[in-house]
Amino acid sequence: MKNAHDDRETSTTSVLAIDRRIDPGSDPEAAAPRPASHPSTQPSTPQPPRELSSRSSGLLERNDRWMRGMVTAIAAILTLGMLYIASDLLVPIAIAALAYLSLRPIEAKICRWGVPQAAASAMLIVGLFSSLALIIALLYSPAQQWLTSAPESLAAIRSKFQSVAEPLTAVDRAGTAVDDATIPLKEDEPRIEVAYQKPSIVDETVLINQTGQMLAFVAAIAVLTFFMLSTGDDLLNRTLGVLPNSRSRGEVLKKIGDIQQSVGRYLAQITCINIGLGVAVTFVMWLVGMPTPVLWGVMAALFNFIPYVGPLAATSIVFLAAASSFDTMSRACLTAFAFWLTTAVEGQFVTPTILGKTLKVGPVVVLIAVAFWGFLWGLSGVFLAVPLLIVQRKIFASFEATYPLAVVLGEDACEPGEECDPIKDHKTIAEASPV
């Protein structure tokens, strides 16, 4: 005779067998009924299949990445639009900020001698802009002379390129012959005489307007730089006071110090290099007999602030000026070659030796930066491209999310002690990349 316990085991085995026939893939443990000794236990809520759950989570993650990408793209577009539209406001601020980063260490040294901060700032501003005014006054007369005689100079250059312009002259003669042939058909019509004057490159009205705008621009930069040097520390201290703890304040001060050191070192070094280049170019132009050699030396120093593009543009200008000054094209070519050779020696040997650790950026990145800031801010953006590139690199290196961009702009990709495997010059990308 079977007892009640055997009857319960038999019923349980039958239920499991029925469940296996209905759903062969079901879990026997999950399909078994709960013991009667726990009547208060409630049945568990049905869970979705694991495959469906992972698929939905992956879809949500992709949608989240897509939304973040869209928001980032919209923010970038709005930022670029603001930089382009507000260029008249932002360019003086950017120049004054870079001047502040460069002159702040000098001001600190002057203040250690007991000079008040405002007086030290005024001394630096007056000395800097007085030097610029002296240079402009010395170069005004030769520059005005060259600009005034530019139409005649271009005509002289055209006459020297007569062999190149001969096909165009033949086309003009053919057009004149056609007009002469049609004159008898138009004898009854009144003749209209047109008189024209050769345009001048120097327009007095435009020159006066541009001079007024330039003076206002320089005055705005001078005032902004003075107040940044004299009261910029107070603004920085107030900004640091908003931060929650001393650790955050220390990190921000460290990043500002890195930016100041990098930008200040670059501007000081490139200024000294360009002054030396200007002296060398002046001497070379004097040797080859080029008129106003000081003008070309100053032009070489200014254009050398624009890497790669500036020396080539300056060489073209020197060639045109030499072609209008000398009788033969060979001498003009020799003058332009001497100018280019002097800038090439500086660009290939002097600058890499001095700025190798400061400007760790390739030519492609520099050219893209020059084109980018030149498009946004014009000529001012072209001169500010490299300092702004250094500032961008330091800012991007401060955040983990933007550190890859800092590496592209010249930051070290590997930590100290790590070994990097760069692409060799004699290998293609496919050969150098790991399999």
Short mmCIF file of C-alpha atoms in Angstrom, two decimals:
data_model
loop_
_atom_site.label_atom_id
_atom_site.label_comp_id
_atom_site.label_asym_id
_atom_site.label_seq_id
_atom_site.Cartn_x
_atom_site.Cartn_y
_atom_site.Cartn_z
CA MET A 1 0.00 0.00 0.00
CA LYS A 2 1.47 3.35 -1.06
CA ASN A 3 1.62 6.25 1.29
CA ALA A 4 0.80 9.92 0.55
CA HIS A 5 4.46 10.81 -0.03
CA ASP A 6 4.75 8.31 -2.90
CA ASP A 7 1.56 9.72 -4.45
CA ARG A 8 3.00 13.23 -4.44
CA GLU A 9 6.26 12.09 -6.10
CA THR A 10 4.29 10.26 -8.81
CA SER A 11 2.16 13.33 -9.57
CA THR A 12 5.24 15.54 -9.70
CA THR A 13 6.99 13.17 -12.14
CA SER A 14 3.90 13.14 -14.37
CA VAL A 15 3.70 16.91 -14.45
CA LEU A 16 7.39 17.17 -15.44
CA ALA A 17 6.90 14.64 -18.21
CA ILE A 18 3.95 16.59 -19.59
CA ASP A 19 5.96 19.85 -19.49
CA ARG A 20 8.83 18.24 -21.40
CA ARG A 21 6.52 17.06 -24.13
CA ILE A 22 4.90 20.47 -24.48
CA ASP A 23 8.16 22.47 -24.36
CA PRO A 24 11.26 20.28 -24.80
CA GLY A 25 13.62 23.25 -24.24
CA SER A 26 12.12 24.27 -20.93
CA ASP A 27 14.12 24.08 -17.74
CA PRO A 28 12.97 21.22 -15.50
CA GLU A 29 13.85 23.19 -12.39
CA ALA A 30 11.79 26.18 -13.54
CA ALA A 31 8.87 23.96 -14.64
CA ALA A 32 8.67 22.02 -11.35
CA PRO A 33 5.94 23.20 -8.95
CA ARG A 34 6.96 24.75 -5.67
CA PRO A 35 6.72 22.61 -2.58
CA ALA A 36 3.46 22.78 -0.66
CA SER A 37 5.40 23.69 2.47
CA HIS A 38 5.76 27.28 1.17
CA PRO A 39 2.24 28.40 0.35
CA SER A 40 3.10 32.10 0.79
CA THR A 41 5.63 32.12 -2.08
CA GLN A 42 4.24 34.01 -5.11
CA PRO A 43 5.01 32.92 -8.71
CA SER A 44 7.88 34.89 -10.31
CA THR A 45 7.16 37.53 -12.98
CA PRO A 46 7.87 36.27 -16.50
CA GLN A 47 11.17 37.71 -17.83
CA PRO A 48 11.74 38.56 -21.52
CA PRO A 49 14.20 36.39 -23.43
CA ARG A 50 17.85 37.26 -22.90
CA GLU A 51 18.44 37.74 -26.65
CA LEU A 52 15.60 40.26 -26.95
CA SER A 53 16.84 42.21 -23.91
CA SER A 54 20.39 42.53 -25.26
CA ARG A 55 19.06 43.61 -28.66
CA SER A 56 16.92 46.38 -27.15
CA SER A 57 19.78 47.60 -24.94
CA GLY A 58 22.08 47.78 -27.99
CA LEU A 59 19.45 49.76 -29.88
CA LEU A 60 19.10 52.21 -27.00
CA GLU A 61 22.87 52.62 -26.82
CA ARG A 62 23.10 53.36 -30.55
CA ASN A 63 20.27 55.89 -30.29
CA ASP A 64 22.04 57.53 -27.35
CA ARG A 65 25.31 57.80 -29.31
CA TRP A 66 23.43 59.22 -32.28
CA MET A 67 21.77 61.87 -30.12
CA ARG A 68 25.07 62.84 -28.51
CA GLY A 69 26.70 63.11 -31.93
CA MET A 70 23.87 65.30 -33.23
CA VAL A 71 24.06 67.59 -30.20
CA THR A 72 27.85 67.88 -30.56
CA ALA A 73 27.57 68.68 -34.29
CA ILE A 74 24.92 71.35 -33.67
CA ALA A 75 27.03 72.91 -30.88
CA ALA A 76 30.10 72.96 -33.16
CA ILE A 77 28.17 74.62 -35.99
CA LEU A 78 26.75 77.26 -33.65
CA THR A 79 30.23 77.92 -32.21
CA LEU A 80 31.73 78.38 -35.67
CA GLY A 81 28.90 80.72 -36.64
CA MET A 82 29.48 82.79 -33.50
CA LEU A 83 33.23 82.98 -34.20
CA TYR A 84 32.56 84.15 -37.77
CA ILE A 85 29.83 86.67 -37.00
CA ALA A 86 31.46 88.17 -33.90
CA SER A 87 34.96 88.42 -35.40
CA ASP A 88 35.15 92.20 -34.88
CA LEU A 89 34.65 91.64 -31.16
CA LEU A 90 36.59 88.41 -30.67
CA VAL A 91 39.77 89.24 -32.62
CA PRO A 92 40.89 92.09 -30.31
CA ILE A 93 40.04 89.95 -27.28
CA ALA A 94 42.07 87.03 -28.64
CA ILE A 95 45.08 89.25 -29.43
CA ALA A 96 44.88 90.90 -26.01
CA ALA A 97 44.63 87.49 -24.29
CA LEU A 98 47.71 86.21 -26.14
CA ALA A 99 49.57 89.44 -25.28
CA TYR A 100 48.57 88.95 -21.64
CA LEU A 101 49.91 85.37 -21.63
CA SER A 102 53.18 86.54 -23.19
CA LEU A 103 53.75 89.69 -21.12
CA ARG A 104 52.54 88.45 -17.72
CA PRO A 105 55.89 86.83 -16.74
CA ILE A 106 57.76 90.03 -17.66
CA GLU A 107 55.30 92.06 -15.61
CA ALA A 108 55.81 89.75 -12.64
CA LYS A 109 59.58 90.31 -12.80
CA ILE A 110 59.11 94.09 -12.92
CA CYS A 111 56.74 93.95 -9.94
CA ARG A 112 59.40 92.10 -7.90
CA TRP A 113 61.48 95.30 -8.09
CA GLY A 114 58.78 97.16 -6.16
CA VAL A 115 56.93 98.67 -9.12
CA PRO A 116 53.11 98.69 -8.78
CA GLN A 117 51.24 96.33 -11.09
CA ALA A 118 49.38 99.11 -12.91
CA ALA A 119 52.61 101.03 -13.51
CA ALA A 120 54.36 97.89 -14.78
CA SER A 121 51.46 97.22 -17.16
CA ALA A 122 51.58 100.78 -18.46
CA MET A 123 55.35 100.54 -19.00
CA LEU A 124 54.97 97.35 -21.03
CA ILE A 125 52.09 98.68 -23.14
CA VAL A 126 53.81 102.00 -23.85
CA GLY A 127 57.10 100.31 -24.72
CA LEU A 128 55.49 97.71 -26.99
CA PHE A 129 53.28 100.07 -28.96
CA SER A 130 55.96 102.76 -29.15
CA SER A 131 58.26 100.23 -30.80
CA LEU A 132 55.53 99.31 -33.27
CA ALA A 133 54.85 102.98 -34.03
CA LEU A 134 58.55 103.62 -34.61
CA ILE A 135 58.80 100.71 -37.04
CA ILE A 136 55.71 101.87 -38.93
CA ALA A 137 57.05 105.44 -39.14
CA LEU A 138 60.37 104.22 -40.55
CA LEU A 139 58.67 102.03 -43.15
CA TYR A 140 55.85 104.36 -44.14
CA SER A 141 57.76 106.35 -46.76
CA PRO A 142 59.29 103.41 -48.69
CA ALA A 143 56.06 101.42 -48.50
CA GLN A 144 54.04 104.39 -49.81
CA GLN A 145 56.57 104.88 -52.60
CA TRP A 146 56.27 101.27 -53.72
CA LEU A 147 52.46 101.34 -53.58
CA THR A 148 52.28 104.61 -55.51
CA SER A 149 54.52 103.34 -58.28
CA ALA A 150 52.82 99.95 -58.41
CA PRO A 151 50.88 100.55 -61.70
CA GLU A 152 54.07 101.63 -63.51
CA SER A 153 55.93 98.72 -61.96
CA LEU A 154 53.33 96.26 -63.20
CA ALA A 155 53.56 97.77 -66.67
CA ALA A 156 57.34 97.32 -66.60
CA ILE A 157 56.95 93.72 -65.51
CA ARG A 158 54.48 93.09 -68.30
CA SER A 159 56.90 94.46 -70.88
CA LYS A 160 59.57 92.08 -69.61
CA PHE A 161 57.17 89.16 -69.97
CA GLN A 162 56.45 90.15 -73.57
CA SER A 163 57.13 86.68 -74.90
CA VAL A 164 54.52 85.23 -72.56
CA ALA A 165 51.98 87.93 -73.37
CA GLU A 166 52.47 87.71 -77.15
CA PRO A 167 49.49 85.34 -77.75
CA LEU A 168 47.22 87.70 -75.84
CA THR A 169 48.50 90.61 -77.92
CA ALA A 170 47.63 88.72 -81.11
CA VAL A 171 44.08 88.20 -79.85
CA ASP A 172 43.78 91.92 -79.11
CA ARG A 173 45.00 92.77 -82.60
CA ALA A 174 42.44 90.43 -84.17
CA GLY A 175 39.67 92.09 -82.17
CA THR A 176 40.86 95.53 -83.29
CA ALA A 177 40.88 94.42 -86.94
CA VAL A 178 37.29 93.19 -86.65
CA ASP A 179 36.22 96.51 -85.15
CA ASP A 180 37.96 98.43 -87.96
CA ALA A 181 36.25 96.29 -90.56
CA THR A 182 32.82 97.13 -89.18
CA ILE A 183 33.38 100.89 -89.05
CA PRO A 184 32.04 101.61 -92.62
CA LEU A 185 28.74 99.95 -91.65
CA LYS A 186 28.33 102.33 -88.76
CA GLU A 187 29.33 105.64 -90.33
CA ASP A 188 25.86 107.11 -89.89
CA GLU A 189 25.88 106.40 -86.15
CA PRO A 190 27.43 108.95 -83.80
CA ARG A 191 30.77 108.02 -82.35
CA ILE A 192 31.03 107.68 -78.60
CA GLU A 193 34.39 108.46 -77.11
CA VAL A 194 35.20 106.83 -73.80
CA ALA A 195 37.95 108.25 -71.62
CA TYR A 196 39.30 106.30 -68.68
CA GLN A 197 41.96 106.76 -66.11
CA LYS A 198 44.26 104.10 -64.85
CA PRO A 199 43.23 102.99 -61.39
CA SER A 200 45.56 103.68 -58.53
CA ILE A 201 46.24 101.12 -55.87
CA VAL A 202 46.33 103.84 -53.22
CA ASP A 203 42.88 105.42 -52.91
CA GLU A 204 42.91 108.36 -50.54
CA THR A 205 39.35 107.81 -49.27
CA VAL A 206 39.86 104.11 -48.66
CA LEU A 207 43.25 104.79 -47.09
CA ILE A 208 41.79 107.30 -44.63
CA ASN A 209 38.94 104.97 -43.67
CA GLN A 210 41.25 102.00 -43.26
CA THR A 211 43.68 104.06 -41.21
CA GLY A 212 40.91 105.14 -38.84
CA GLN A 213 39.71 101.57 -38.42
CA MET A 214 43.25 100.33 -37.84
CA LEU A 215 43.89 102.98 -35.17
CA ALA A 216 40.65 102.04 -33.39
CA PHE A 217 41.61 98.37 -33.62
CA VAL A 218 45.07 98.98 -32.14
CA ALA A 219 43.62 101.21 -29.39
CA ALA A 220 41.13 98.50 -28.40
CA ILE A 221 43.93 95.93 -28.18
CA ALA A 222 46.09 98.28 -26.10
CA VAL A 223 43.29 99.05 -23.64
CA LEU A 224 42.26 95.40 -23.28
CA THR A 225 45.85 94.27 -22.78
CA PHE A 226 46.47 96.96 -20.16
CA PHE A 227 43.44 95.99 -18.08
CA MET A 228 44.19 92.27 -18.42
CA LEU A 229 47.72 92.85 -17.15
CA SER A 230 46.72 95.22 -14.37
CA THR A 231 43.51 93.54 -13.12
CA GLY A 232 43.49 90.12 -14.80
CA ASP A 233 44.63 88.36 -11.62
CA ASP A 234 41.58 89.63 -9.75
CA LEU A 235 39.25 88.16 -12.39
CA LEU A 236 41.14 84.88 -12.25
CA ASN A 237 40.91 84.75 -8.45
CA ARG A 238 37.17 85.38 -8.57
CA THR A 239 36.77 82.61 -11.11
CA LEU A 240 38.78 80.23 -8.95
CA GLY A 241 36.62 81.13 -5.97
CA VAL A 242 33.59 79.66 -7.73
CA LEU A 243 35.22 76.21 -7.91
CA PRO A 244 34.14 73.75 -5.22
CA ASN A 245 37.45 72.66 -3.66
CA SER A 246 41.16 73.35 -3.60
CA ARG A 247 41.92 70.36 -5.83
CA SER A 248 39.86 71.81 -8.69
CA ARG A 249 41.47 75.20 -8.21
CA GLY A 250 44.92 73.65 -8.31
CA GLU A 251 44.15 71.77 -11.53
CA VAL A 252 42.80 74.91 -13.22
CA LEU A 253 45.85 76.92 -12.16
CA LYS A 254 48.14 74.20 -13.46
CA LYS A 255 46.41 74.15 -16.85
CA ILE A 256 46.51 77.95 -17.11
CA GLY A 257 50.20 77.85 -16.23
CA ASP A 258 50.87 75.26 -18.93
CA ILE A 259 49.04 77.36 -21.53
CA GLN A 260 50.87 80.51 -20.45
CA GLN A 261 54.23 78.78 -20.54
CA SER A 262 53.67 77.18 -23.96
CA VAL A 263 52.21 80.26 -25.67
CA GLY A 264 54.65 82.67 -24.04
CA ARG A 265 57.64 80.51 -24.93
CA TYR A 266 56.48 80.13 -28.53
CA LEU A 267 55.81 83.84 -29.06
CA ALA A 268 59.10 84.86 -27.42
CA GLN A 269 61.13 82.35 -29.43
CA ILE A 270 59.44 83.01 -32.78
CA THR A 271 59.77 86.78 -32.25
CA CYS A 272 63.50 86.49 -31.63
CA ILE A 273 63.87 84.19 -34.64
CA ASN A 274 61.95 86.57 -36.90
CA ILE A 275 63.98 89.58 -35.74
CA GLY A 276 67.15 87.72 -36.61
CA LEU A 277 65.65 86.72 -39.96
CA GLY A 278 64.73 90.34 -40.67
CA VAL A 279 68.28 91.48 -39.99
CA ALA A 280 69.69 88.72 -42.23
CA VAL A 281 67.26 89.50 -45.08
CA THR A 282 68.06 93.21 -44.83
CA PHE A 283 71.75 92.46 -45.20
CA VAL A 284 71.17 90.07 -48.14
CA MET A 285 68.92 92.54 -49.96
CA TRP A 286 71.55 95.24 -49.46
CA LEU A 287 74.19 92.95 -50.97
CA VAL A 288 72.15 92.25 -54.10
CA GLY A 289 71.38 95.95 -54.57
CA MET A 290 67.64 95.84 -53.81
CA PRO A 291 66.18 99.31 -53.03
CA THR A 292 64.90 99.89 -49.45
CA PRO A 293 66.40 96.70 -47.96
CA VAL A 294 64.98 97.49 -44.51
CA LEU A 295 61.45 97.24 -45.90
CA TRP A 296 62.04 93.71 -47.17
CA GLY A 297 63.68 92.69 -43.91
CA VAL A 298 60.67 93.83 -41.90
CA MET A 299 58.33 92.17 -44.38
CA ALA A 300 60.25 88.89 -44.03
CA ALA A 301 60.02 89.10 -40.23
CA LEU A 302 56.27 89.75 -40.30
CA PHE A 303 55.44 87.13 -42.93
CA ASN A 304 57.47 84.52 -41.08
CA PHE A 305 54.84 84.51 -38.32
CA ILE A 306 52.75 82.55 -40.86
CA PRO A 307 54.49 79.16 -41.16
CA TYR A 308 55.16 77.72 -44.63
CA VAL A 309 52.79 80.09 -46.44
CA GLY A 310 54.31 83.39 -45.30
CA PRO A 311 57.83 82.93 -46.71
CA LEU A 312 56.46 81.85 -50.10
CA ALA A 313 54.15 84.87 -50.31
CA ALA A 314 56.99 87.19 -49.29
CA THR A 315 59.25 85.66 -51.96
CA SER A 316 56.60 86.36 -54.62
CA ILE A 317 56.32 90.00 -53.54
CA VAL A 318 60.11 90.41 -53.59
CA PHE A 319 60.24 88.93 -57.09
CA LEU A 320 57.65 91.39 -58.41
CA ALA A 321 59.44 94.31 -56.75
CA ALA A 322 62.80 93.18 -58.13
CA ALA A 323 61.36 92.72 -61.62
CA SER A 324 60.16 96.32 -61.57
CA SER A 325 63.46 97.64 -60.15
CA PHE A 326 66.09 95.85 -62.25
CA ASP A 327 66.59 95.87 -66.00
CA THR A 328 66.95 92.13 -66.52
CA MET A 329 64.79 89.24 -65.38
CA SER A 330 67.83 87.21 -64.43
CA ARG A 331 68.78 89.72 -61.76
CA ALA A 332 65.20 89.76 -60.46
CA CYS A 333 65.20 85.96 -60.25
CA LEU A 334 68.55 86.05 -58.47
CA THR A 335 67.20 88.54 -55.92
CA ALA A 336 64.09 86.43 -55.27
CA PHE A 337 66.24 83.30 -54.97
CA ALA A 338 68.53 85.00 -52.42
CA PHE A 339 65.49 86.03 -50.37
CA TRP A 340 63.98 82.54 -50.54
CA LEU A 341 67.30 80.86 -49.67
CA THR A 342 67.67 83.00 -46.54
CA THR A 343 64.15 82.14 -45.36
CA ALA A 344 64.64 78.46 -46.28
CA VAL A 345 67.80 78.19 -44.16
CA GLU A 346 65.92 79.69 -41.24
CA GLY A 347 62.89 77.44 -41.76
CA GLN A 348 64.84 74.21 -42.21
CA PHE A 349 67.56 74.60 -39.58
CA VAL A 350 66.97 77.44 -37.11
CA THR A 351 63.25 77.12 -36.34
CA PRO A 352 63.15 73.30 -35.95
CA THR A 353 66.14 73.44 -33.61
CA ILE A 354 64.63 76.10 -31.35
CA LEU A 355 60.90 75.33 -31.63
CA GLY A 356 61.16 71.55 -31.97
CA LYS A 357 59.79 70.90 -28.47
CA THR A 358 57.34 73.80 -28.39
CA LEU A 359 55.67 73.45 -31.79
CA LYS A 360 55.19 69.69 -32.10
CA VAL A 361 52.80 69.97 -35.03
CA GLY A 362 53.11 68.74 -38.59
CA PRO A 363 52.90 71.00 -41.64
CA VAL A 364 49.48 69.66 -42.66
CA VAL A 365 47.90 70.57 -39.32
CA VAL A 366 49.50 74.04 -39.41
CA LEU A 367 48.27 74.72 -42.94
CA ILE A 368 44.75 73.59 -42.05
CA ALA A 369 44.81 75.84 -38.97
CA VAL A 370 46.02 78.80 -41.03
CA ALA A 371 43.25 78.22 -43.61
CA PHE A 372 40.61 77.71 -40.90
CA TRP A 373 41.37 80.81 -38.85
CA GLY A 374 42.05 82.84 -41.99
CA PHE A 375 38.56 81.98 -43.23
CA LEU A 376 36.98 82.95 -39.90
CA TRP A 377 39.00 86.05 -38.98
CA GLY A 378 40.82 87.11 -42.14
CA LEU A 379 44.41 88.33 -41.97
CA SER A 380 44.32 88.52 -38.17
CA GLY A 381 43.30 84.87 -38.01
CA VAL A 382 46.20 83.91 -40.27
CA PHE A 383 48.71 85.47 -37.86
CA LEU A 384 46.94 84.05 -34.80
CA ALA A 385 46.59 80.51 -36.18
CA VAL A 386 49.65 78.91 -34.55
CA PRO A 387 49.25 80.48 -31.06
CA LEU A 388 45.58 79.52 -31.06
CA LEU A 389 46.60 76.03 -32.17
CA ILE A 390 48.85 75.71 -29.11
CA VAL A 391 46.05 76.94 -26.83
CA GLN A 392 43.60 74.46 -28.37
CA ARG A 393 46.07 71.61 -27.88
CA LYS A 394 46.51 72.39 -24.19
CA ILE A 395 42.76 72.74 -23.62
CA PHE A 396 41.96 69.48 -25.41
CA ALA A 397 44.69 67.71 -23.41
CA SER A 398 42.96 68.74 -20.17
CA PHE A 399 39.95 66.47 -20.75
CA GLU A 400 39.89 62.74 -21.33
CA ALA A 401 37.17 62.92 -23.98
CA THR A 402 39.11 65.40 -26.14
CA TYR A 403 42.61 64.03 -25.55
CA PRO A 404 42.69 62.29 -28.99
CA LEU A 405 42.22 65.70 -30.61
CA ALA A 406 45.15 67.01 -28.56
CA VAL A 407 47.28 64.14 -29.87
CA VAL A 408 46.38 65.10 -33.44
CA LEU A 409 47.41 68.69 -32.67
CA GLY A 410 50.83 67.63 -31.37
CA GLU A 411 50.41 66.29 -27.83
CA ASP A 412 52.38 63.18 -26.88
CA ALA A 413 50.38 60.04 -27.64
CA CYS A 414 52.34 57.82 -25.24
CA GLU A 415 53.01 58.24 -21.56
CA PRO A 416 56.64 58.64 -20.45
CA GLY A 417 58.32 55.24 -20.59
CA GLU A 418 55.92 53.74 -23.13
CA GLU A 419 57.06 52.66 -26.56
CA CYS A 420 55.21 54.04 -29.59
CA ASP A 421 55.32 52.38 -32.99
CA PRO A 422 55.12 55.20 -35.57
CA ILE A 423 54.80 54.61 -39.29
CA LYS A 424 58.20 54.43 -40.92
CA ASP A 425 58.99 56.72 -43.82
CA HIS A 426 60.05 53.82 -46.06
CA LYS A 427 56.88 51.77 -45.45
CA THR A 428 53.37 52.12 -46.70
CA ILE A 429 50.51 52.36 -44.23
CA ALA A 430 49.41 48.78 -44.94
CA GLU A 431 52.89 47.42 -44.19
CA ALA A 432 53.34 49.48 -41.04
CA SER A 433 49.92 48.77 -39.51
CA PRO A 434 49.60 45.74 -37.26
CA VAL A 435 47.80 42.68 -38.68
#
